[in-house]
Coordinates of C-alpha atoms and ligand atoms in Angstrom, one line a residue:
X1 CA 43.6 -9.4 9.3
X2 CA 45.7 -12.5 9.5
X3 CA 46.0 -14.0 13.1
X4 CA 48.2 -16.4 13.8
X5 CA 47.0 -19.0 15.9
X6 CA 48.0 -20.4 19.2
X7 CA 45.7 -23.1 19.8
X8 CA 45.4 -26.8 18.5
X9 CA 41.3 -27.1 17.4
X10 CA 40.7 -31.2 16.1
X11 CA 40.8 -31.1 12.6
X12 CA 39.5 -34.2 10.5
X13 CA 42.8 -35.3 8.8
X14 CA 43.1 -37.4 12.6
X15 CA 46.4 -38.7 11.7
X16 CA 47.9 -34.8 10.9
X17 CA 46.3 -33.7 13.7
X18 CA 48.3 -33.7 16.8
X19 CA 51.3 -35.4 15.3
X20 CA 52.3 -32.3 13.5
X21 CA 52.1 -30.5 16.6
X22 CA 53.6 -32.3 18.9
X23 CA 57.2 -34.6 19.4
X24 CA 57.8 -32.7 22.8
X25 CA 58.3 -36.5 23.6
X26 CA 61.9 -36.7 22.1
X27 CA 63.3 -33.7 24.0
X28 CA 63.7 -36.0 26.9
X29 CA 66.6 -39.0 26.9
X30 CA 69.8 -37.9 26.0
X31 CA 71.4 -39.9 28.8
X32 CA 74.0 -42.4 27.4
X33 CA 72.9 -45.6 26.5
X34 CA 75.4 -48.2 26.0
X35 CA 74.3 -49.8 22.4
X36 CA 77.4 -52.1 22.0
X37 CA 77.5 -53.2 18.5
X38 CA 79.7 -55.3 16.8
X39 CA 80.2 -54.8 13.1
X40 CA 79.5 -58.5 11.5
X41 CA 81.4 -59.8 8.8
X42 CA 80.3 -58.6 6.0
X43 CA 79.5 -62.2 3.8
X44 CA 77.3 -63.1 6.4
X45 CA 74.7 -60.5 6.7
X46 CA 72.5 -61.0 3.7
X47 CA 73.2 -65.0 3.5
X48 CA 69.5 -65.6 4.7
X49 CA 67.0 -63.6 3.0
X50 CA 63.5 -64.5 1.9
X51 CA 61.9 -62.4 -1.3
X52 CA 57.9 -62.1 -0.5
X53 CA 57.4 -59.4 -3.1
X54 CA 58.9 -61.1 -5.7
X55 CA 59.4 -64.8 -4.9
X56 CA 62.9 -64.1 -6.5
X57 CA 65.5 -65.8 -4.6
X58 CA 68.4 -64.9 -6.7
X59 CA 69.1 -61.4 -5.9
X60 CA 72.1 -61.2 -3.2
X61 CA 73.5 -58.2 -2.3
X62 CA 77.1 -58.3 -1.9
X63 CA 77.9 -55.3 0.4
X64 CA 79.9 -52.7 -1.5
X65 CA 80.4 -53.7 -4.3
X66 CA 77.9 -52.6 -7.1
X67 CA 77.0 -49.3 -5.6
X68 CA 77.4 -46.2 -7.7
X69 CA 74.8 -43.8 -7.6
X70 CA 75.4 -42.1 -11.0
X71 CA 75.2 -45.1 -13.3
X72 CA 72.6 -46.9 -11.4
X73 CA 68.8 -45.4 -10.7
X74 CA 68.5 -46.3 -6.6
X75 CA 65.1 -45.6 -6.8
X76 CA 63.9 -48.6 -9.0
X77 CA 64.2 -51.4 -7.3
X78 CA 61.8 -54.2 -4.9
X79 CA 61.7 -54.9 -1.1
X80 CA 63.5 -57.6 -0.1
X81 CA 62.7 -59.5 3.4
X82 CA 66.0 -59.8 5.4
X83 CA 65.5 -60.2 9.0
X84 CA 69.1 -60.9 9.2
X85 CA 70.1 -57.2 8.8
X86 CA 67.2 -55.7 9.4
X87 CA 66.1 -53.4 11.3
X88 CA 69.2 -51.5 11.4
X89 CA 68.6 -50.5 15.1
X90 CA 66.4 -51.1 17.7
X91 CA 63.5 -49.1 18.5
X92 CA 64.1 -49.0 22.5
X93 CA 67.6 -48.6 22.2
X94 CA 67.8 -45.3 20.4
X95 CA 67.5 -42.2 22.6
X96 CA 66.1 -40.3 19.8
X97 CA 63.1 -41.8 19.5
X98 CA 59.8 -39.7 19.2
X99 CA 56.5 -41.4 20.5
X100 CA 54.7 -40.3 17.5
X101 CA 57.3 -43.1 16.0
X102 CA 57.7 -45.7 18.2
X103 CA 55.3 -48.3 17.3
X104 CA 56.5 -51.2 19.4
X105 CA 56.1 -49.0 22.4
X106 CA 52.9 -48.4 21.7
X107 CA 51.4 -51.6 21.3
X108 CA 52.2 -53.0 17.9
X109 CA 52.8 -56.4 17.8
X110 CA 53.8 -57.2 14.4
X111 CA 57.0 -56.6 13.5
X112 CA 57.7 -57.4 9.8
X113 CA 57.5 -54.0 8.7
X114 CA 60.9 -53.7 10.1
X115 CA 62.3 -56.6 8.1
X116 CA 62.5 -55.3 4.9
X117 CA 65.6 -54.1 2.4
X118 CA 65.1 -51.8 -0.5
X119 CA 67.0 -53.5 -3.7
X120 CA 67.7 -51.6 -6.2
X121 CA 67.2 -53.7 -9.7
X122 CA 70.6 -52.1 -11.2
X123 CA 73.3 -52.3 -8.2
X124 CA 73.3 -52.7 -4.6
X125 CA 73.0 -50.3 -1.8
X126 CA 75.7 -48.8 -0.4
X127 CA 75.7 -50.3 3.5
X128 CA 75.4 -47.8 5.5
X129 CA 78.8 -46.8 8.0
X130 CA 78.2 -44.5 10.6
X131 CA 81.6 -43.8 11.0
X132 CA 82.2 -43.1 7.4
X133 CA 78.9 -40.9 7.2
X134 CA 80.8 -38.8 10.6
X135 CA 83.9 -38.4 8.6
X136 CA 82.1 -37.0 5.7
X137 CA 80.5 -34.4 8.0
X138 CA 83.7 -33.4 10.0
X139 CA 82.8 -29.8 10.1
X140 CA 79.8 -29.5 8.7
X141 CA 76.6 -28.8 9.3
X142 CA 73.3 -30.9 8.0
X143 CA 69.7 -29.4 8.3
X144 CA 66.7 -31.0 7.1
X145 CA 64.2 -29.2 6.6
X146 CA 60.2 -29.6 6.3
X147 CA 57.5 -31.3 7.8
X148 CA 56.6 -33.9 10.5
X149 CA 57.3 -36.6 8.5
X150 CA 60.7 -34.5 7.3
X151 CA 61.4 -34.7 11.0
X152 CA 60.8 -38.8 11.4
X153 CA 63.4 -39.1 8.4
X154 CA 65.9 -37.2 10.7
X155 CA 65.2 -38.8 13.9
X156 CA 65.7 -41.7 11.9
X157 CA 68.9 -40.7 10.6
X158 CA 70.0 -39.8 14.2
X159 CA 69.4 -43.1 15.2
X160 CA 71.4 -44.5 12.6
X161 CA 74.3 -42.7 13.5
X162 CA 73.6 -43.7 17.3
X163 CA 73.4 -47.3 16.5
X164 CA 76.8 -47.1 14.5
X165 CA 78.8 -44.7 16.4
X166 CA 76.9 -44.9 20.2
X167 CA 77.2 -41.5 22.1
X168 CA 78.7 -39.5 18.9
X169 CA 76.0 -37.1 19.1
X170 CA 76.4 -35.7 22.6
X171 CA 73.6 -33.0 23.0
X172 CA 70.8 -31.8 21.5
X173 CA 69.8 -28.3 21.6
X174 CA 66.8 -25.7 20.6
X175 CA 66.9 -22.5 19.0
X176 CA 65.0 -20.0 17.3
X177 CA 61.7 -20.8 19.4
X178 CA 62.0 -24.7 18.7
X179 CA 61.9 -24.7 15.2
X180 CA 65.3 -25.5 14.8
X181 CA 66.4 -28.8 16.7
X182 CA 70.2 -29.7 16.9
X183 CA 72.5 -32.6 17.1
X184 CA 75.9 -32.5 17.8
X185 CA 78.4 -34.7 16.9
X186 CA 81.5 -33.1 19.3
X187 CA 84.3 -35.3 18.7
X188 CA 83.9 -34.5 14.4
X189 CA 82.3 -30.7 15.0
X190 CA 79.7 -31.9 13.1
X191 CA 75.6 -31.1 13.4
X192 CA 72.6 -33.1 12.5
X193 CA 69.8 -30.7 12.5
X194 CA 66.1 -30.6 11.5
X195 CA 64.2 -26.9 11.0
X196 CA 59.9 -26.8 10.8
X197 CA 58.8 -25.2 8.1
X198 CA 56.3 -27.0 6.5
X199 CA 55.5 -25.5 3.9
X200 CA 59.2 -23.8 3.4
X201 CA 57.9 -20.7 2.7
X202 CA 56.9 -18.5 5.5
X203 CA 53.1 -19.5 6.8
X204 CA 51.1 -19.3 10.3
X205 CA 51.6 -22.8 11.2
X206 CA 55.4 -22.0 11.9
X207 CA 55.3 -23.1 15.3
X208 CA 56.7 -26.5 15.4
X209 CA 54.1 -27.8 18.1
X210 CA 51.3 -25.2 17.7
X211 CA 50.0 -24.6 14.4
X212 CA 46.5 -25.5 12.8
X213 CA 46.6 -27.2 9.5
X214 CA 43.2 -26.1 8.0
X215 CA 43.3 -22.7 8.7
X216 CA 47.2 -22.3 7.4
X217 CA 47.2 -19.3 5.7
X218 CA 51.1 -19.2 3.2
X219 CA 53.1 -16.6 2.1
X220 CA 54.2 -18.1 -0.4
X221 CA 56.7 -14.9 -1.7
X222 CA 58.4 -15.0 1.7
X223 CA 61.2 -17.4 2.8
X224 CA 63.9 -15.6 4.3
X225 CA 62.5 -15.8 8.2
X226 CA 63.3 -19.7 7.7
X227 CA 66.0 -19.6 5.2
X228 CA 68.5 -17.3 7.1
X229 CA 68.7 -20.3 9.4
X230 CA 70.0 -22.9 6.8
X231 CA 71.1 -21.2 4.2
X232 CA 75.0 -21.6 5.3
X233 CA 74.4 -25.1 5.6
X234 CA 76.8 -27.4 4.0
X235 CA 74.1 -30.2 3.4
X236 CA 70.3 -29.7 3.1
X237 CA 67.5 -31.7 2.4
X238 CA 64.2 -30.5 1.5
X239 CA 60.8 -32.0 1.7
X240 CA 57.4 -30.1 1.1
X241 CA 53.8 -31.6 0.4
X242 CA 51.5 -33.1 2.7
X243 CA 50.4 -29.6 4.1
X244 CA 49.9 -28.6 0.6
X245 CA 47.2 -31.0 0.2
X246 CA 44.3 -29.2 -0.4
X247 CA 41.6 -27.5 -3.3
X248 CA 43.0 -24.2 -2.2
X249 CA 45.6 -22.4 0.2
X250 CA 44.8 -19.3 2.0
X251 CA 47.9 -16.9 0.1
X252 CA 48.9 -13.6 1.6
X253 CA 51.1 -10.9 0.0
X254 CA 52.5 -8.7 2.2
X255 CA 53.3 -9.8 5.9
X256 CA 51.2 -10.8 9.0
X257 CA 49.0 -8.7 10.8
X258 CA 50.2 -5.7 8.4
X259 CA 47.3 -3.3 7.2
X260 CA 48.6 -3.6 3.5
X261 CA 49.0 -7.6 3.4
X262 CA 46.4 -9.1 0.5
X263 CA 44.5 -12.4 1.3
X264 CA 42.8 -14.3 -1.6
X265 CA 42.3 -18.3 -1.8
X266 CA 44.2 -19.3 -4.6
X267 CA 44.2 -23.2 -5.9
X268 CA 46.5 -25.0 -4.6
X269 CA 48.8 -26.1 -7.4
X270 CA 49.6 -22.2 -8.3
X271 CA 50.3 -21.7 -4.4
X272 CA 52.6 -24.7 -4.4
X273 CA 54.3 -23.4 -7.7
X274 CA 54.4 -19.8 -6.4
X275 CA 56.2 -21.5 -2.9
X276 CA 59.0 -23.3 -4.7
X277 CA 59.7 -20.5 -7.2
X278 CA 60.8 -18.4 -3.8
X279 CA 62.5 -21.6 -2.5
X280 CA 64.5 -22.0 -6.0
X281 CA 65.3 -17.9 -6.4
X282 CA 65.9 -17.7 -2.7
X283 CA 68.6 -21.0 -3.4
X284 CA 69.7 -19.7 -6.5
X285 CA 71.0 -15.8 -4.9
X286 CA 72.3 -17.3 -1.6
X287 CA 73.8 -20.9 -1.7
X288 CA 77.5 -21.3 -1.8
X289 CA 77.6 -23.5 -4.9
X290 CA 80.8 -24.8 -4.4
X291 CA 80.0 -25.5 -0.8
X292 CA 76.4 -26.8 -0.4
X293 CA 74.7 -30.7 -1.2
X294 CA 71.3 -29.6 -1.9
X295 CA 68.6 -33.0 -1.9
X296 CA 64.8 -32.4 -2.6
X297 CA 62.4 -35.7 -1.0
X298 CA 60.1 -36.6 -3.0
X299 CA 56.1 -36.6 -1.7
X300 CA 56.0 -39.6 1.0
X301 CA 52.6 -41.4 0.7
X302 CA 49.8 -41.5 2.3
X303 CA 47.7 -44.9 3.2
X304 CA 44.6 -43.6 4.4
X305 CA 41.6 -45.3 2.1
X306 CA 41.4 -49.2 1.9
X307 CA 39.7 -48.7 -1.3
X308 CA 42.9 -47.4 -3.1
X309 CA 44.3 -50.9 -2.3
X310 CA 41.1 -52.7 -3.6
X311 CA 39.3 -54.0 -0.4
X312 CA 36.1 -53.0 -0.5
X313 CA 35.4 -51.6 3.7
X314 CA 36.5 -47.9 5.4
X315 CA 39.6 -49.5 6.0
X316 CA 42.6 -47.2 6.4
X317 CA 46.2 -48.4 7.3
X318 CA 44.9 -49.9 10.5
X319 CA 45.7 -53.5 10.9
X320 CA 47.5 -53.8 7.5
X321 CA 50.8 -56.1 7.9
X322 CA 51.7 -56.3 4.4
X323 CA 52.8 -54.3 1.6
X324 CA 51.1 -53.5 -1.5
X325 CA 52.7 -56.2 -4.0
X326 CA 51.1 -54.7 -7.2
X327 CA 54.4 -53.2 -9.3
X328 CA 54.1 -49.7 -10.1
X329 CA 51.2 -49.2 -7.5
X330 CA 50.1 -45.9 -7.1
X331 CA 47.4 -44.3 -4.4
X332 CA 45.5 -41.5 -5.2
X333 CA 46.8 -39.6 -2.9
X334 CA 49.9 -39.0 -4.5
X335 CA 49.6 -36.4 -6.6
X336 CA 51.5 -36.1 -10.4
X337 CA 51.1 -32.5 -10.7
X338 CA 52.8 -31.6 -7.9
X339 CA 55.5 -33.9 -8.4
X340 CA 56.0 -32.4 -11.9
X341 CA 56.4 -29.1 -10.5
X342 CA 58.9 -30.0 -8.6
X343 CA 60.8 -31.4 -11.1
X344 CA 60.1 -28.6 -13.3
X345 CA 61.8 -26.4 -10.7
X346 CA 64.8 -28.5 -10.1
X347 CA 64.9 -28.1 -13.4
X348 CA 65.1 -24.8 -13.8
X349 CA 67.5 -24.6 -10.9
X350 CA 69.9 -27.1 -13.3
X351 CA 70.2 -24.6 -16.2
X352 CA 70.5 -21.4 -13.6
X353 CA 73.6 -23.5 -12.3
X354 CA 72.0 -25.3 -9.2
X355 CA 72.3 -29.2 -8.5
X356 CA 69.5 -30.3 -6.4
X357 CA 69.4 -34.2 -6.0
X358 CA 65.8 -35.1 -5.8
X359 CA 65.7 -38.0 -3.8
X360 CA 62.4 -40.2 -5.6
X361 CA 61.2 -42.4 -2.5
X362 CA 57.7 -42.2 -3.7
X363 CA 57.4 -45.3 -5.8
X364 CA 59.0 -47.5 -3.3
X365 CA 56.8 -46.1 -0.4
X366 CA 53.7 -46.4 -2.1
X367 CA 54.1 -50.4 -1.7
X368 CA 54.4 -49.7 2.4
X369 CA 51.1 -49.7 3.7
X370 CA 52.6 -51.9 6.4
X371 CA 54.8 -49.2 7.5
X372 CA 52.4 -46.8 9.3
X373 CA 52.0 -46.7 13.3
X374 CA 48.0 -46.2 12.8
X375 CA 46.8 -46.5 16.2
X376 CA 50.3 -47.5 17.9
X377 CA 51.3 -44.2 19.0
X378 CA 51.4 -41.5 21.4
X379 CA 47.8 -39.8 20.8
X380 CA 47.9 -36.2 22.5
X381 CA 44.3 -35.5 23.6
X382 CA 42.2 -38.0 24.9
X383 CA 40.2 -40.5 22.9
X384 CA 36.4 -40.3 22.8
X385 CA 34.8 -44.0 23.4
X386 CA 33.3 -43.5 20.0
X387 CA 36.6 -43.2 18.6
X388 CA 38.2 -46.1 20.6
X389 CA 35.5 -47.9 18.9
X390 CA 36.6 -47.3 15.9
X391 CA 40.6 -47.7 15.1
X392 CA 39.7 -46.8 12.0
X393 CA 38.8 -43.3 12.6
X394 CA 42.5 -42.1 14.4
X395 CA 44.6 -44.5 12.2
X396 CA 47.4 -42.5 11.5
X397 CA 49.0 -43.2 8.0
X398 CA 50.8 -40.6 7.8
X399 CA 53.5 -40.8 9.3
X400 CA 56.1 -43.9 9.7
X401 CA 57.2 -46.7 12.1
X402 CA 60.9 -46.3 13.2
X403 CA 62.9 -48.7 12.4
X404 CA 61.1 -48.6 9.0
X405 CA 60.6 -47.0 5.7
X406 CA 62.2 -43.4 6.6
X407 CA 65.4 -45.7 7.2
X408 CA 66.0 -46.9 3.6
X409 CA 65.2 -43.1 2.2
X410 CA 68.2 -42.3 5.1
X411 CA 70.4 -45.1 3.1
X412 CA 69.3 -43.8 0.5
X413 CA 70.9 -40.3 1.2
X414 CA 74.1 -42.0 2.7
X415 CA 74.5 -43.8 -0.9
X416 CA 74.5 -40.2 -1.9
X417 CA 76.6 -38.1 0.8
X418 CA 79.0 -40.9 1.0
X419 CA 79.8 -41.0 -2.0
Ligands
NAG501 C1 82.9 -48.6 8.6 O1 84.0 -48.0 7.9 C2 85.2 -48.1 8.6 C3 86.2 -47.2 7.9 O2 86.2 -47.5 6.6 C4 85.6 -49.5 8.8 O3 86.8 -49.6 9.5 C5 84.5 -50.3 9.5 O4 84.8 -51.6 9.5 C6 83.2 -50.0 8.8 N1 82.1 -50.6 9.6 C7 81.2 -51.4 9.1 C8 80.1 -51.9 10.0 O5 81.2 -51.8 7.9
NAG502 C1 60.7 -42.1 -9.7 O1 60.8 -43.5 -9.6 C2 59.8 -44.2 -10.3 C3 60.1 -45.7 -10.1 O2 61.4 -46.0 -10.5 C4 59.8 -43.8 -11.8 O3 58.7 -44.5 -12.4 C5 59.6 -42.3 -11.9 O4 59.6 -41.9 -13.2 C6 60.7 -41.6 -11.1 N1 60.4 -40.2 -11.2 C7 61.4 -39.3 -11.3 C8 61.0 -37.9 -11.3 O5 62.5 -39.6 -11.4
NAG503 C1 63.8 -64.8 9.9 O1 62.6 -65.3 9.4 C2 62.5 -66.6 9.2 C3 61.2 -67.0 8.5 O2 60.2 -66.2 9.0 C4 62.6 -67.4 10.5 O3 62.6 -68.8 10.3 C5 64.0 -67.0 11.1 O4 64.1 -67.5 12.4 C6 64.1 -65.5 11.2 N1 65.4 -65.1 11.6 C7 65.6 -64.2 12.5 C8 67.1 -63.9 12.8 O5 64.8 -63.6 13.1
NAG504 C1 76.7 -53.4 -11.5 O1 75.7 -52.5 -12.0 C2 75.6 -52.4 -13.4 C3 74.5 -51.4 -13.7 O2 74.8 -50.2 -13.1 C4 75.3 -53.8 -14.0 O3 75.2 -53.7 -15.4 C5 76.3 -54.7 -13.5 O4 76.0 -56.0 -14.0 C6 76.5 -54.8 -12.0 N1 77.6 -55.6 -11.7 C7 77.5 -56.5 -10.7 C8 78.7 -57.3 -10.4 O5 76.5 -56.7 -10.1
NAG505 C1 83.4 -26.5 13.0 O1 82.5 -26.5 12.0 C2 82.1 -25.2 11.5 C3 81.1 -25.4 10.4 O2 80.0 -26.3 10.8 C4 83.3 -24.5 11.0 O3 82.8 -23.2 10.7 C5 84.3 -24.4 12.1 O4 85.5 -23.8 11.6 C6 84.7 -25.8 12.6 N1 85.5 -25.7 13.7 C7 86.8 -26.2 13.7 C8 87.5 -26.1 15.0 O5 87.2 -26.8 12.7
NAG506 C1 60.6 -16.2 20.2 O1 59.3 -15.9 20.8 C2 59.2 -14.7 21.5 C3 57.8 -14.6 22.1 O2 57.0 -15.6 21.6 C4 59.5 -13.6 20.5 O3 59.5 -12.4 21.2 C5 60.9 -13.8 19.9 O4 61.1 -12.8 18.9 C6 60.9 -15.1 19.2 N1 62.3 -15.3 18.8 C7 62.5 -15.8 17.5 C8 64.0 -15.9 17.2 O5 61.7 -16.0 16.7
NAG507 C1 83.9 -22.1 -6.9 O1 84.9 -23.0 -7.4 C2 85.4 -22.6 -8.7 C3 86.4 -23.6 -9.2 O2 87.0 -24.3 -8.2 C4 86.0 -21.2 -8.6 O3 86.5 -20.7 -9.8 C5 85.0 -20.2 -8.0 O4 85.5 -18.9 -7.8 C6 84.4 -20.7 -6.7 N1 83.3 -19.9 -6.4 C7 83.1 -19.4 -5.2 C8 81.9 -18.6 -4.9 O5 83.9 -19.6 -4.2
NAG508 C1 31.4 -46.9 5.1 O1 31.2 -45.6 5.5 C2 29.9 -45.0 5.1 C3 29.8 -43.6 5.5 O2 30.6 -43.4 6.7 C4 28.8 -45.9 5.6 O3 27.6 -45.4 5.1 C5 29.0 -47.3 5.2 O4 28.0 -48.2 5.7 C6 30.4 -47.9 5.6 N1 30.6 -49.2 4.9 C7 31.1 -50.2 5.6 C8 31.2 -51.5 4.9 O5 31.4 -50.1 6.8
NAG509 C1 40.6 -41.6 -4.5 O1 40.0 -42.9 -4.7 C2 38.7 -43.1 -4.1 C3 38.2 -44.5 -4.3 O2 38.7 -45.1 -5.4 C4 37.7 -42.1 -4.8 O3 36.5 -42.2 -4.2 C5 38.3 -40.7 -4.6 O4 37.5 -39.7 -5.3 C6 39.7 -40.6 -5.1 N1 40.2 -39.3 -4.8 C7 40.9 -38.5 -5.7 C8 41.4 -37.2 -5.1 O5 41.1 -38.9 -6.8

């Protein structure tokens, strides 16, 4: 009964598309490139700063100082413009880059979505030390794990570490059938991995490059095909929700292609519930408690109606240079309910015994409608003129610009791991 498909069929979320299938672009450069950076003193990187969200010109951030994550909520905070510091790394110079990502590349010409620092109200941000992060991970293994945009946070994060410690991570390797991509940091026996599940839970777009969103049918009571591949990890970060985003999700009990497997359409929340009750249980039985960092990402945004933002056209994401400036801004894509549920199961993990950090990046995404590449990407099948005609109407806003907005959720983690 259930088939798992092989081909890509155009879908009308544009922007999910043939991003989520694709990134066969950053298997390529893993020659050396010399980035030679020299750490600047640290009193002069934030001396010139300009605050456009908040015209507040008073909030300087002294470099490690104020930083601890416990007292402080990272997550509350404003953007700051610092072109002094930021970006953290250049797009052409890291050889991790995915085309989906690099906007530059692809034709964008402004650049002050790469300009901006997240500023936490209470404290300041740890600054992030690619040498310290290495230390931390001497022996370890990281895997994040999730979706395309789960995979632009770690190529992100790969970059960081190149731009901070250049040629540290020496290879990078595939295993079990591409959906596990590896980094290795030799000289610390370290790895920086990502794994595609998308859902977490076991479904039939598990194929990182070939999969169909519409049709995805879950099995939302089965994880252990993904999770064997993680579960020793010593850090893992979590992110599940775009491919959730739907009325209803095709569920199956039982397994693919099996005579006794049951198919019914069930609404989506209860499917998304029913998915992270596995993912907890399957945490709760197998993870090493006194050995594992566990992080949960909270839903990235979506930019894809003008309307959310109050102008009054079709516009999507295309063309927009600016962030939302509206405190407390919220698009309707971004959906409460599922949000809740995930708190509710972290949670419930906390009283079983189980720390999972959940890393809230919503809020201070939802302001980046700046941050998307829309059309400045690598598009994977041909554009009709009708489309070409309208920007609109392949804009993706779903994913992000690196350097960008995945980059402070990365400093983010590092306040965390570092600590
Ligand atoms: C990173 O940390 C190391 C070790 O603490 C220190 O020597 C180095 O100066 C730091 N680099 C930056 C850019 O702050
Ligand atoms: C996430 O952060 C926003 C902004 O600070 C806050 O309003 C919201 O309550 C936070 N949610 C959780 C679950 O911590
Ligand atoms: C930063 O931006 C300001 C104002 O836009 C500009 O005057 C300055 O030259 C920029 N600095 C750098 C290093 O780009
Ligand atoms: C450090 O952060 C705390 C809140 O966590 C704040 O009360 C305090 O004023 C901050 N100190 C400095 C020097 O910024
Ligand atoms: C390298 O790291 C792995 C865990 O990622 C660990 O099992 C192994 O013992 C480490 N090797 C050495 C030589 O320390
Ligand atoms: C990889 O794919 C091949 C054929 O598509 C299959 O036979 C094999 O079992 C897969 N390996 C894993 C680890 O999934
Ligand atoms: C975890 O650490 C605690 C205290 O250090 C110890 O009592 C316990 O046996 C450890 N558990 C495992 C599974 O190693
Ligand atoms: C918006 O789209 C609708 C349906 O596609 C169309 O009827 C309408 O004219 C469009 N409005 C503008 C201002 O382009
Ligand atoms: C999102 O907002 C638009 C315009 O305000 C509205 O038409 C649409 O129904 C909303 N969608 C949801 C899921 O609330």
């Amino acid at each position: 009964m259930a088939k798992v498909y092989y081909h890509i069929v155009p879908s009308t979320i544009g922007s999910m598309r043939c991003s989520l299938r694709s990134s066969v672009a950053f298997l390529i450069t893993i020659f050396v490139i010399c980035v030679i950076y020299f750490p600047r003193e640290n009193g002069r990187l934030y001396d010139q700063k300009k605050d456009l969200l908040t015209d507040d010109h008073t909030s300087k951030r002294s470099p490690d100082q104020n930083h601890s994550s416990d007292s402080c909520d990272l997550f509350s905070g404003k953007w700051v413009f610092d072109n002094e510091s930021y970006p953290l790394y250049k797009e052409d110079e890291c050889p991790f880059m995915s085309d989906l990502l690099a906007c530059k590349k692809f034709g964008r010409k402004d650049f002050n979505y790469q300009h901006w620092r997240w500023q936490p109200h209470q404290c300041n941000l740890r600054r992030f030390n690619g040498t310290v992060l290495l230390e931390r991970l001497r022996n370890k293994r990281m895997v994040f794990v999730g979706d395309s945009v789960m995979r632009g946070q770690w190529v992100s994060f790969a970059c960081l570490v190149n731009k901070f410690v250049p040629r540290a991570l020496e290879s990078m390797h595939f295993s079990f059938n591409h959906s596990l991509i590896t980094l290795r940091a030799e000289e610390y026996n370290a790895s920086i991995e990502f794994y595609w599940s998308p859902l977490l839970v076991e479904s039939t777009s598990d194929h990182q490059w070939n999969h169909r969103f519409h049709s995805t049918i879950v099995r939302a009571q089965a994880i252990y095909k993904h999770a064997k591949h993680w579960t020793d990890a010593d850090i893992l970060i979590f992110g599940t929700y775009l491919w959730w985003r739907r009325p209803f999700m095709n569920t199956l009990w039982g397994s693919l292609g099996s005579a006794d497997g049951i198919l019914k359409r069930v609404e989506m929340l209860r499917s998304y519930e029913m998915g992270l009750k596995t993912w907890s249980d399957w945490l709760e039985i197998h993870i090493d408690r006194n050995k594992s960092q566990l992080y949960f990402m909270s839903m990235p945004p979506t930019h894809r109606r003008a309307e959310e933002w109050g102008k009054s056209t079709n516009g999507t994401c295309y063309n927009e240079q600016e962030m939302i400036k509206e405190e407390g801004y919220r698009g309707n894509g971004t959906d409460l309910r599922m949000m809740r549920i995930v708190e509710d199961t972290i949670d419930e993990l906390k009283r079983r015994g189980l720390q999972v950090k959940l890393m809230n990046i919503t809020q201070l995404s939802e302001y980046r409608k700046d941050g998307h590449p829309s059309i400045y990407r690598k598009q994977w099948l041909a554009l009709s003129e009708e489309q070409l005609a309208k920007p609109t109407s392949y804009s993706d806003c779903t994913h992000w610009c690196l350097p960008g907005v995945p980059d402070v959720w990365n400093e983010l983690l590092y306040a965390h791991i570092s600590t």
